[in-house]
mmCIF file of C-alpha atoms (C1' of nucleotides) and ligand atoms in Angstrom:
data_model
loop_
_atom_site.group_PDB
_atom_site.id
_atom_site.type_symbol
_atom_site.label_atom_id
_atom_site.label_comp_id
_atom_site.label_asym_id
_atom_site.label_seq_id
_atom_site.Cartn_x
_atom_site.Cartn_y
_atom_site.Cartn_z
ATOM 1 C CA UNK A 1291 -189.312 -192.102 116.894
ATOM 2 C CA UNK A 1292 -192.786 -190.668 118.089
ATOM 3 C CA UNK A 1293 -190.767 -187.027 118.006
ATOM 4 C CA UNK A 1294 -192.672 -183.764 117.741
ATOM 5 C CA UNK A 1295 -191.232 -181.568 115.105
ATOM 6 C CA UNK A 1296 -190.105 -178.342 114.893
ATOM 7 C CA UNK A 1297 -192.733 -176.508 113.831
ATOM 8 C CA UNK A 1298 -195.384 -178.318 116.188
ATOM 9 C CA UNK A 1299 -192.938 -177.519 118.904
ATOM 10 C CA UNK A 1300 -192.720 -173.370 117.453
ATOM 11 C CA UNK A 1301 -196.418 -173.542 117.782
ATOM 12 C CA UNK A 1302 -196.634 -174.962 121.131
ATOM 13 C CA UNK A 1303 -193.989 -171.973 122.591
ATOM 14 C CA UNK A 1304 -195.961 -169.412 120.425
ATOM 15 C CA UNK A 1305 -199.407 -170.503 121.914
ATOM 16 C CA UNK A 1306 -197.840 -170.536 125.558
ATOM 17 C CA UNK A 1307 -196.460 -166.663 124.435
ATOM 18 C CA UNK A 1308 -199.618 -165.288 123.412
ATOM 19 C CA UNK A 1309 -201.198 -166.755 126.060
ATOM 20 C CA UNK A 1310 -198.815 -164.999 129.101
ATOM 21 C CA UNK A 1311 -199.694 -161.800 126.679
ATOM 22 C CA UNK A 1312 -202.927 -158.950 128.149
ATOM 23 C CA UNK A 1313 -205.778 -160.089 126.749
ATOM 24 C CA UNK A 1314 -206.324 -158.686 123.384
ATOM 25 C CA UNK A 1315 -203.225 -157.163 122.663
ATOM 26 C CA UNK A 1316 -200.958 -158.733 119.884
ATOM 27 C CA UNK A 1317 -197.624 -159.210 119.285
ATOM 28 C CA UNK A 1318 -195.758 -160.214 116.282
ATOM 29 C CA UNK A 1319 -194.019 -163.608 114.505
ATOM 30 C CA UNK A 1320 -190.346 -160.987 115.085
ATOM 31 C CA UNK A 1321 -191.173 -160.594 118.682
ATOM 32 C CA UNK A 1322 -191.566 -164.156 119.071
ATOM 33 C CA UNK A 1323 -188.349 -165.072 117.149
ATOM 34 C CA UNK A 1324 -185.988 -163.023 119.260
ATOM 35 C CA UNK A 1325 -187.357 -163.493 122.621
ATOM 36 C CA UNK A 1326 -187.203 -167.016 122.365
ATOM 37 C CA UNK A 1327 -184.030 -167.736 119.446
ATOM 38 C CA UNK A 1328 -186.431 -169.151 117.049
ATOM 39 C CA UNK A 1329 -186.270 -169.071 113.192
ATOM 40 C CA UNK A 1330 -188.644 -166.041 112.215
ATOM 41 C CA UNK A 1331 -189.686 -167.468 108.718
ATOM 42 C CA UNK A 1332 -190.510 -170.611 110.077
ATOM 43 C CA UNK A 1333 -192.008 -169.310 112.897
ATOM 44 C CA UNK A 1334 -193.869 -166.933 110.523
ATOM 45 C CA UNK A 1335 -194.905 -169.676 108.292
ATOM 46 C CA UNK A 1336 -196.672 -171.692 111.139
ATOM 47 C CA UNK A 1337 -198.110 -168.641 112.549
ATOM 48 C CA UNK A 1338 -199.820 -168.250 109.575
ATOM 49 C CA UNK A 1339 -200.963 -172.302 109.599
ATOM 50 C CA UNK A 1340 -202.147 -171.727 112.858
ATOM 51 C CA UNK A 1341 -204.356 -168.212 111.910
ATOM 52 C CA UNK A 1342 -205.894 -169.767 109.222
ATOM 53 C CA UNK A 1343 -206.842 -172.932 111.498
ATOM 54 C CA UNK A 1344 -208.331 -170.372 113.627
ATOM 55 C CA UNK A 1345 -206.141 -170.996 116.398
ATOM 56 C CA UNK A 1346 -205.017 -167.879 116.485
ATOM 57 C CA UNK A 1347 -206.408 -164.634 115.054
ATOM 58 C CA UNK A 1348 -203.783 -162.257 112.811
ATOM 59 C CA UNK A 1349 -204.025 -158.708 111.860
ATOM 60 C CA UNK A 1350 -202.173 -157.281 108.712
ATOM 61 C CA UNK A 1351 -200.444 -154.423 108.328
ATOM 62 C CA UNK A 1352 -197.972 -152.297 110.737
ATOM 63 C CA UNK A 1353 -198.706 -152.356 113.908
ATOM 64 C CA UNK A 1354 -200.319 -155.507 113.506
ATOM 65 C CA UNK A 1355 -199.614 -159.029 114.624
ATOM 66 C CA UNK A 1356 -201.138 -162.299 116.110
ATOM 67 C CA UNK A 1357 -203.442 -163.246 119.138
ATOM 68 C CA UNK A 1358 -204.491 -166.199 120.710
ATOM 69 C CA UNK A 1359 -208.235 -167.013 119.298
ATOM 70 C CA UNK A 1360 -211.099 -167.587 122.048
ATOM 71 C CA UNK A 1361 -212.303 -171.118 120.457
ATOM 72 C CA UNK A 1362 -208.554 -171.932 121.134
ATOM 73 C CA UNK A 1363 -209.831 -173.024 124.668
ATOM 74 C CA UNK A 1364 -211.820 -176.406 122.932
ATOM 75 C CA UNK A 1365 -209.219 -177.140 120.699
ATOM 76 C CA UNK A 1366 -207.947 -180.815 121.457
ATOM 77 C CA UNK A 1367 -204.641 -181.412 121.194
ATOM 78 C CA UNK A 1368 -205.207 -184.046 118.587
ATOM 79 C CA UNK A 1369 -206.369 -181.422 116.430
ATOM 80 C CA UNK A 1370 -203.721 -179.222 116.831
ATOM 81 C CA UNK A 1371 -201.522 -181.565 115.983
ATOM 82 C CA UNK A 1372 -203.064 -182.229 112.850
ATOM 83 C CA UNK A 1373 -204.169 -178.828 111.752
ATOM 84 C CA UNK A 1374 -200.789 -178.477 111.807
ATOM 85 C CA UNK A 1375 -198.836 -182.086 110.767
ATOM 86 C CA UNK A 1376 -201.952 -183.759 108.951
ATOM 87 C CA UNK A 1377 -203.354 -186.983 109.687
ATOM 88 C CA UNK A 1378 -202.186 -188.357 113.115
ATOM 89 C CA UNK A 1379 -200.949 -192.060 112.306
ATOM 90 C CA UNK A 1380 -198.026 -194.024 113.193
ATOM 91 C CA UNK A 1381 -198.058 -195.439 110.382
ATOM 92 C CA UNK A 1382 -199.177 -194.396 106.323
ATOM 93 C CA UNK A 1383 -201.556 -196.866 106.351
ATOM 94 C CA UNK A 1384 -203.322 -196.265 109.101
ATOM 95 C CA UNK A 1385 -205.252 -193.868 106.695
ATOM 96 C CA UNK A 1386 -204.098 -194.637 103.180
ATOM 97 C CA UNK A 1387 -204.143 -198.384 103.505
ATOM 98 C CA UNK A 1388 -201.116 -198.442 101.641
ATOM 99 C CA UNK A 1389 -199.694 -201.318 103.681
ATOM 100 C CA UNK A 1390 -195.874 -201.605 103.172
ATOM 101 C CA UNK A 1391 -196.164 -205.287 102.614
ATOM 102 C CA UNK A 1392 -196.025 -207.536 99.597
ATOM 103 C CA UNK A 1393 -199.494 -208.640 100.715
ATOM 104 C CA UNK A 1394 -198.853 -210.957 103.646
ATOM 105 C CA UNK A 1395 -199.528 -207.586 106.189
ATOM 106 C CA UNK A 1396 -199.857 -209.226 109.787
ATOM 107 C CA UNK A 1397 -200.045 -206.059 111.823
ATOM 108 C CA UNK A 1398 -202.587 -204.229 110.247
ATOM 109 C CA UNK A 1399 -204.741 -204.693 113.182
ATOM 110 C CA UNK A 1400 -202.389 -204.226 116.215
ATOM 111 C CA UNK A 1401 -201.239 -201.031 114.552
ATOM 112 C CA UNK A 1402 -205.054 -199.740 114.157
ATOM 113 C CA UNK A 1403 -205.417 -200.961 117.818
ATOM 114 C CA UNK A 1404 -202.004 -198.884 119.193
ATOM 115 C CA UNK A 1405 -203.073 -196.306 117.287
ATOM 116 C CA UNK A 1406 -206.565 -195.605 118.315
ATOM 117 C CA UNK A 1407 -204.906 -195.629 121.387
ATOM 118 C CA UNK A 1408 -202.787 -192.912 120.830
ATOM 119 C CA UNK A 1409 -205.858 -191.104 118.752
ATOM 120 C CA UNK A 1410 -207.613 -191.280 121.649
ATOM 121 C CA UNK A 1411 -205.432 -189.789 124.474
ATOM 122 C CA UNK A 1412 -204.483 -187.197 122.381
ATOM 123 C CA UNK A 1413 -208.401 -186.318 121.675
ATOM 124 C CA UNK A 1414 -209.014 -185.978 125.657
ATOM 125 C CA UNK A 1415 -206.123 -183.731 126.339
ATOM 126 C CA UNK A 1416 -207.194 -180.007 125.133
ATOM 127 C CA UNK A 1417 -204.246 -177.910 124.233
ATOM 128 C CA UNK A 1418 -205.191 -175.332 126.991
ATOM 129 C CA UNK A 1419 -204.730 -178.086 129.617
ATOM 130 C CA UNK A 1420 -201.447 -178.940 128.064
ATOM 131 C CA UNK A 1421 -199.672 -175.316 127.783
ATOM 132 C CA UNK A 1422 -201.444 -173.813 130.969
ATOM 133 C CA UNK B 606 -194.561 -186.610 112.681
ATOM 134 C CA UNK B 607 -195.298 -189.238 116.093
ATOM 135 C CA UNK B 608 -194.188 -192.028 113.074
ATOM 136 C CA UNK B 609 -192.595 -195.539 114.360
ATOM 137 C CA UNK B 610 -189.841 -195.936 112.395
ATOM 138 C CA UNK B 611 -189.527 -199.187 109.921
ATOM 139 C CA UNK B 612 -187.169 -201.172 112.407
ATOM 140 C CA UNK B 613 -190.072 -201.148 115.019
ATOM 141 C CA UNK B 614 -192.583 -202.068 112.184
ATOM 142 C CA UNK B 615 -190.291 -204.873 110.740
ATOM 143 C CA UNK B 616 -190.013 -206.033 114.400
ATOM 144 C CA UNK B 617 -193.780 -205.955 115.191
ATOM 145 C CA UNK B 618 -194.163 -208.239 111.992
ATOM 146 C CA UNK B 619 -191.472 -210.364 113.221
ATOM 147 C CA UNK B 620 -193.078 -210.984 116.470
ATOM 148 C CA UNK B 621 -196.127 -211.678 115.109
ATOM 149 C CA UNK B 622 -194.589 -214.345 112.864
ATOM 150 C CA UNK B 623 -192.922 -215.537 115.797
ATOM 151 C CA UNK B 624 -196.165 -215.787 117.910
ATOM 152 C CA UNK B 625 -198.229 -217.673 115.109
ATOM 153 C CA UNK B 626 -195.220 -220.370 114.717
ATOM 154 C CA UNK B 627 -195.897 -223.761 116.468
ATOM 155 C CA UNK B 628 -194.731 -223.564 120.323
ATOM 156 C CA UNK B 629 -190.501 -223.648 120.457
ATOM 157 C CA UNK B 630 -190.507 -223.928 117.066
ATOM 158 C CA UNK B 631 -187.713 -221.624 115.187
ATOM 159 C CA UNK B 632 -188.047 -219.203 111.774
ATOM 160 C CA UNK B 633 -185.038 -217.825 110.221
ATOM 161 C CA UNK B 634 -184.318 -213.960 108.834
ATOM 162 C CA UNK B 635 -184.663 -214.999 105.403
ATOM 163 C CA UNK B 636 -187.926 -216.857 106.055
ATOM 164 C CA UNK B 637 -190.012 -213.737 107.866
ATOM 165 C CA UNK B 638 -188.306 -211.326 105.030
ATOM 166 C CA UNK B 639 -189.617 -213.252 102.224
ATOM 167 C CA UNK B 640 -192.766 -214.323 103.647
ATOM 168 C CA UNK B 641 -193.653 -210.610 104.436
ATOM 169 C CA UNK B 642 -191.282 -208.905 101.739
ATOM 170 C CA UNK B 643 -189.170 -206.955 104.050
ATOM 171 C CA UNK B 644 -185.571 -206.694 103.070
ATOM 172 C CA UNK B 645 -183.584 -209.442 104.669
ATOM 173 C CA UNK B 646 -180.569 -207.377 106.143
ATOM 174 C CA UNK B 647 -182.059 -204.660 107.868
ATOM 175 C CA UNK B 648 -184.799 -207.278 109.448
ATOM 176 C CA UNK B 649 -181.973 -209.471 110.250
ATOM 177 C CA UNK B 650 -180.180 -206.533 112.198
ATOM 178 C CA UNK B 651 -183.472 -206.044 113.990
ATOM 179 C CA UNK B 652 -184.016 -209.606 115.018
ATOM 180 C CA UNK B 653 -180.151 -209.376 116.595
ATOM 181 C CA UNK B 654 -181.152 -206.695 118.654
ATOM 182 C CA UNK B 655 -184.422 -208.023 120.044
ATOM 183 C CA UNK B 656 -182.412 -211.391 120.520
ATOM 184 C CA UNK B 657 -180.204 -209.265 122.830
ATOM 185 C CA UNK B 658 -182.942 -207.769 124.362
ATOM 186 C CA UNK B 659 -184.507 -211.306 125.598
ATOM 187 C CA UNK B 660 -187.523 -210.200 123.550
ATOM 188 C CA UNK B 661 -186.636 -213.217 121.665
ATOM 189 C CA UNK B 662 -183.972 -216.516 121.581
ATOM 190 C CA UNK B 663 -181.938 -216.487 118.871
ATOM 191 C CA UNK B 664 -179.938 -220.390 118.100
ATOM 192 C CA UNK B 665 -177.007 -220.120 116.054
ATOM 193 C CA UNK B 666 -175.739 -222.186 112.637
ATOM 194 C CA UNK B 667 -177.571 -223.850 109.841
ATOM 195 C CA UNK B 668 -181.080 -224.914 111.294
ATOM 196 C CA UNK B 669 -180.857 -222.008 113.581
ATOM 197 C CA UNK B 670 -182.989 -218.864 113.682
ATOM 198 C CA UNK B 671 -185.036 -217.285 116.498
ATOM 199 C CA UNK B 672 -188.058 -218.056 118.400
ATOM 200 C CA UNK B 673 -189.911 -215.824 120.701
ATOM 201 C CA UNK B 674 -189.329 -215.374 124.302
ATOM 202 C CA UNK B 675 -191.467 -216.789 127.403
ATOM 203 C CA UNK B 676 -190.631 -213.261 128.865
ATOM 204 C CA UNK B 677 -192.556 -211.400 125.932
ATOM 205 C CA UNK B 678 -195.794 -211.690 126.986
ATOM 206 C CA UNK B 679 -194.522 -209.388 130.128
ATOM 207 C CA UNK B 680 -192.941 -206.733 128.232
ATOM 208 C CA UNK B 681 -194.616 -203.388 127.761
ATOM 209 C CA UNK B 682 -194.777 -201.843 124.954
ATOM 210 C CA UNK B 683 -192.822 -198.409 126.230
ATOM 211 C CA UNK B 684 -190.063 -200.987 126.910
ATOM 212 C CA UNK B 685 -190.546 -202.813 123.616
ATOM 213 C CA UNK B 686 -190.068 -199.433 121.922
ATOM 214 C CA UNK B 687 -187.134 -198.149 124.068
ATOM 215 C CA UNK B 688 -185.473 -201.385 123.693
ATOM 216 C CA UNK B 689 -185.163 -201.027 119.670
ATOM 217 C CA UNK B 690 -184.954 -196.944 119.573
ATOM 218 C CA UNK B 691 -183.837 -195.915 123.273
ATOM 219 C CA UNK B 692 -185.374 -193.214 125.308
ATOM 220 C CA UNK B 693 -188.841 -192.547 124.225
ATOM 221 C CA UNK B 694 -189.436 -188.962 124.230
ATOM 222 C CA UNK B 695 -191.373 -186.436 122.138
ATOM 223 C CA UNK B 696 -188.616 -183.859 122.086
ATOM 224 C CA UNK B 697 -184.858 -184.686 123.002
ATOM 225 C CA UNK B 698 -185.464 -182.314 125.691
ATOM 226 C CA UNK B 699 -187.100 -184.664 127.719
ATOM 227 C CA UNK B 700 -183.912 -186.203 128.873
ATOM 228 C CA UNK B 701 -180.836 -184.694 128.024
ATOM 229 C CA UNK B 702 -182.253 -180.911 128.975
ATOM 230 C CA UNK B 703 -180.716 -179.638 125.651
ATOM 231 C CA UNK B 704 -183.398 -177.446 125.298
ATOM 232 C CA UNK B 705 -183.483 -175.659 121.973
ATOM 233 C CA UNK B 706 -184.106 -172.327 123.374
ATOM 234 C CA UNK B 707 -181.071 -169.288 123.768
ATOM 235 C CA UNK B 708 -182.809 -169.994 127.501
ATOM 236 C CA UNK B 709 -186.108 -168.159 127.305
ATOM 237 C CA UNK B 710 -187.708 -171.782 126.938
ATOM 238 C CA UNK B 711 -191.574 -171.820 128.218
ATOM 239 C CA UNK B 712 -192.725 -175.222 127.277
ATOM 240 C CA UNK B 713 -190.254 -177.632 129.302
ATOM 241 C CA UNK B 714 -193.753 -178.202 131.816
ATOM 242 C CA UNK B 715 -196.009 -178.925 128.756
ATOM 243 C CA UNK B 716 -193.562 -181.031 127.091
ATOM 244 C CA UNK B 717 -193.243 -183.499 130.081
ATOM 245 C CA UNK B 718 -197.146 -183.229 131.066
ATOM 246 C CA UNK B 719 -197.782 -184.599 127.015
ATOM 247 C CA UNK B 720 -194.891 -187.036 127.057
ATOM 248 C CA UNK B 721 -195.639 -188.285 130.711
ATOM 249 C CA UNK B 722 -199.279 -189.225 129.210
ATOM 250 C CA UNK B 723 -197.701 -190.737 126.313
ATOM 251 C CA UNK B 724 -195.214 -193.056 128.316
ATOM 252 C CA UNK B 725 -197.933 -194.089 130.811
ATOM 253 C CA UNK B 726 -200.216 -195.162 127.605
ATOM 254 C CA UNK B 727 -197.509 -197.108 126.685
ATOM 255 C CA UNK B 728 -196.467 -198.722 129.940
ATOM 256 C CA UNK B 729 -199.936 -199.888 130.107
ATOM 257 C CA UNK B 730 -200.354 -202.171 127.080
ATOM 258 C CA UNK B 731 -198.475 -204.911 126.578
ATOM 259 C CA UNK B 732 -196.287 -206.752 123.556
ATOM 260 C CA UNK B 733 -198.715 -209.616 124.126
ATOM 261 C CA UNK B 734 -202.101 -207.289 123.997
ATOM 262 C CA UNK B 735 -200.842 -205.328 121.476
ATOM 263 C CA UNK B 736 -199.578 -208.271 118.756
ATOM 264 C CA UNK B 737 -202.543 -210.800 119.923
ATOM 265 C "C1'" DT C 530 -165.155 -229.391 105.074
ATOM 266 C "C1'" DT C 531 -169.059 -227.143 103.481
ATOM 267 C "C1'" DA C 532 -173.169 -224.711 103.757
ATOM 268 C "C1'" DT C 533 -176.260 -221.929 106.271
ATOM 269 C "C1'" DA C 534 -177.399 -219.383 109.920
ATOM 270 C "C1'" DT C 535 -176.539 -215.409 113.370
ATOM 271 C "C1'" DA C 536 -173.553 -211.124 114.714
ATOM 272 C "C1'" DC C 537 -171.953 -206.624 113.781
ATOM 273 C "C1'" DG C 538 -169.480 -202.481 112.200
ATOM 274 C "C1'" DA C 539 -169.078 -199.294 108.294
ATOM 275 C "C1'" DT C 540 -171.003 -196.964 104.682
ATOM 276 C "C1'" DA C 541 -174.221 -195.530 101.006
ATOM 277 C "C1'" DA C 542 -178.818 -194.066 99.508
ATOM 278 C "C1'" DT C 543 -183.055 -192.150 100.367
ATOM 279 C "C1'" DT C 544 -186.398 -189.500 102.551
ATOM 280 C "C1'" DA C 545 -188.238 -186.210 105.669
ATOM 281 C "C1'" DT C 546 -187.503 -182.233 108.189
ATOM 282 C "C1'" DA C 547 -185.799 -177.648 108.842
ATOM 283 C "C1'" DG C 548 -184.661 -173.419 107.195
ATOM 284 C "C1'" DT C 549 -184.067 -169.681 103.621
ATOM 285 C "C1'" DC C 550 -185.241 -166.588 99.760
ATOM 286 C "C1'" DG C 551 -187.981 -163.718 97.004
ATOM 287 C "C1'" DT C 552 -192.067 -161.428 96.257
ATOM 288 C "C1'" DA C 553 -196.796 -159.881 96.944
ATOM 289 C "C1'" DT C 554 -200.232 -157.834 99.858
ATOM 290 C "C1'" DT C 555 -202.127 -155.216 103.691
ATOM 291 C "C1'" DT C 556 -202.392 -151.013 106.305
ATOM 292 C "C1'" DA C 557 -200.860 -147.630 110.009
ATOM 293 C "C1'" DT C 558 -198.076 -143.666 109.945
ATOM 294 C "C1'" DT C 559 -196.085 -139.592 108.006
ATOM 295 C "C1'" DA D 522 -199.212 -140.199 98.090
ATOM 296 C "C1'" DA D 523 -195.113 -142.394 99.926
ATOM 297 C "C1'" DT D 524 -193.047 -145.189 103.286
ATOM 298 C "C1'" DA D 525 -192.380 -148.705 106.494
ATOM 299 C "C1'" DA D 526 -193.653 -152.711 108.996
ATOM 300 C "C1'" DA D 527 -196.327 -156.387 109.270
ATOM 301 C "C1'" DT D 528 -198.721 -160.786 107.371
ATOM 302 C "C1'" DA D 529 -199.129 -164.239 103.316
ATOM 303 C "C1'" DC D 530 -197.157 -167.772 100.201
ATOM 304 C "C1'" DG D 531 -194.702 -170.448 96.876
ATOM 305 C "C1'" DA D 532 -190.211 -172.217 95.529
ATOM 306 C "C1'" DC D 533 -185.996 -173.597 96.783
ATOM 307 C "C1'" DT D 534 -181.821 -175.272 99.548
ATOM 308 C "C1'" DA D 535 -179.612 -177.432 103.425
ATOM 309 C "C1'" DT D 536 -179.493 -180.571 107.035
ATOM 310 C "C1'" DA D 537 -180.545 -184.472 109.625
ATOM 311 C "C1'" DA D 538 -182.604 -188.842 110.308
ATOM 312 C "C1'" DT D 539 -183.960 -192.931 108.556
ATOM 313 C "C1'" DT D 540 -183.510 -196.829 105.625
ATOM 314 C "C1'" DA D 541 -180.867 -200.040 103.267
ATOM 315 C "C1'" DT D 542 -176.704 -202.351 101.719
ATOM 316 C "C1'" DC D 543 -171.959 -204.241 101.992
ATOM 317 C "C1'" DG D 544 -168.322 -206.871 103.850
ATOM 318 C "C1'" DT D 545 -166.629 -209.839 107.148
ATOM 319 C "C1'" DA D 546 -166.507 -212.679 111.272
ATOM 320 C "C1'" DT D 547 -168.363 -216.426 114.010
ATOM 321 C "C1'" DA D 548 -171.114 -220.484 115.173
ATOM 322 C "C1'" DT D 549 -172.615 -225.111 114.156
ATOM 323 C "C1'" DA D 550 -175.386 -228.818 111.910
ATOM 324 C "C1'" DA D 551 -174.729 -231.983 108.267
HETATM 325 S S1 LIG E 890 -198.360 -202.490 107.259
HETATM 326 FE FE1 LIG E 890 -200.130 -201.312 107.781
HETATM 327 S S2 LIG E 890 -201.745 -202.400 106.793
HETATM 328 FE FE2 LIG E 890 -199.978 -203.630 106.442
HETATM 329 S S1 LIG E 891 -187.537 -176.871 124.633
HETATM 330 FE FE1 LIG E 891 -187.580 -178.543 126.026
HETATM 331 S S2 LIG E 891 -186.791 -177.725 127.872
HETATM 332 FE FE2 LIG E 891 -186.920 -176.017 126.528
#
DNA sequence: TTATATACGATAATTATAGTCGTATTTATT
DNA sequence: AATAAATACGACTATAATTATCGTATATAA
């Protein structure tokens, strides 16, 4: 319960690697992989999430790879986790109202309440704070 | 992802029932699953373990059934959530140290900065605030 | 003695996550 | 122009976690 996944947790170790890296200089979803035992598809795959959340920037071709973005700085990490997962809710219907009840839904408030909680710690922490 | 699972929902309904029943007064199982449509069995397991928790009482035989505790309204709700679903951490990591890494791991001080924030959040609202 | 409730371990079903595969596209290098 | 190495993406499979059910034992009021 309340577990990051996988690919959340990928991102997070990618950030911190391209962060340790010069400035500028880029370094690819393989490089990544092996120096930290990571699955390079999936790896790959949320590298590419992340570029075109412009989190990171990529660069095609040989030679090429990924960098961490400048506007990565004011990212919160409320948004990364949901550029990445989607909506940020502990439960469905904290967005989609589809309340897993028959109709007699008695928690629709504290959930909302526990929630915005959650919404709202995760809004003041910025993900450079969190990986530096 | 950062989901509560159904057992912690069913149980957040439950107390909630509990709370809005006349003082000492008990419910059974059956009665909270069909008044909120949950299915009986898998609430019942629930309401077993939050008995044996001293979140609530729980009488035995016909006419039983379960009341909440005097103690609930000093129970946090990091220690509600532990208390159904153990250790409450975003990635296993956080207190077994099986980090998923071949040992090249660079987010073990993130991790526990994110996760520390979470747990405090959570120490500092209560069942009672929470449900009321 | 019966009926109704809690208690609990084992197991099945379902869902969500994690990971792989195949292919297309881009582009530096030769 | 050909090649090789990288990103880009959709479809698919495998695995793990969650959710739910089943069967049985125990307690106790009526
Ligand atoms: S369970 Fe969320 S609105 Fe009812
Ligand atoms: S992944 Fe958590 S300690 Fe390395």
């Amino acid at each position: 319960m309340l577990k990051l996944t996988r690919k959340v947790e990928y991102a997070l170790i990618a950030v911190r690697h391209m962060q340790a890296m010069e400035s500028g200089k880029l370094t690819s979803a393989k490089e990544i992989a092996l120096s930290h035992g990571l699955p390079q598809q999936l790896l790959a795959k949320t590298l590419q999430k992340m570029a075109k959340e412009n989190i990171i920037e990529a660069v095609q071709g040989p030679s090429g790879g990924y960098r961490i973005s400048s506007n990565s700085d004011k990212i919160s990490l409320k948004d990364f986790f949901e550029k990445l997962e989607g909506p940020l809710g502990m439960m469905d219907c904290y967005f989609d109202s589809e309340c897993i009840q028959l109709g007699a839904c008695n928690i629709r408030t504290p959930i909302q309440r526990i929630n915005d909680n959650m919404r709202n710690m995760f809004s003041k922490m910025t993900l450079r704070e969190a990986t530096q």
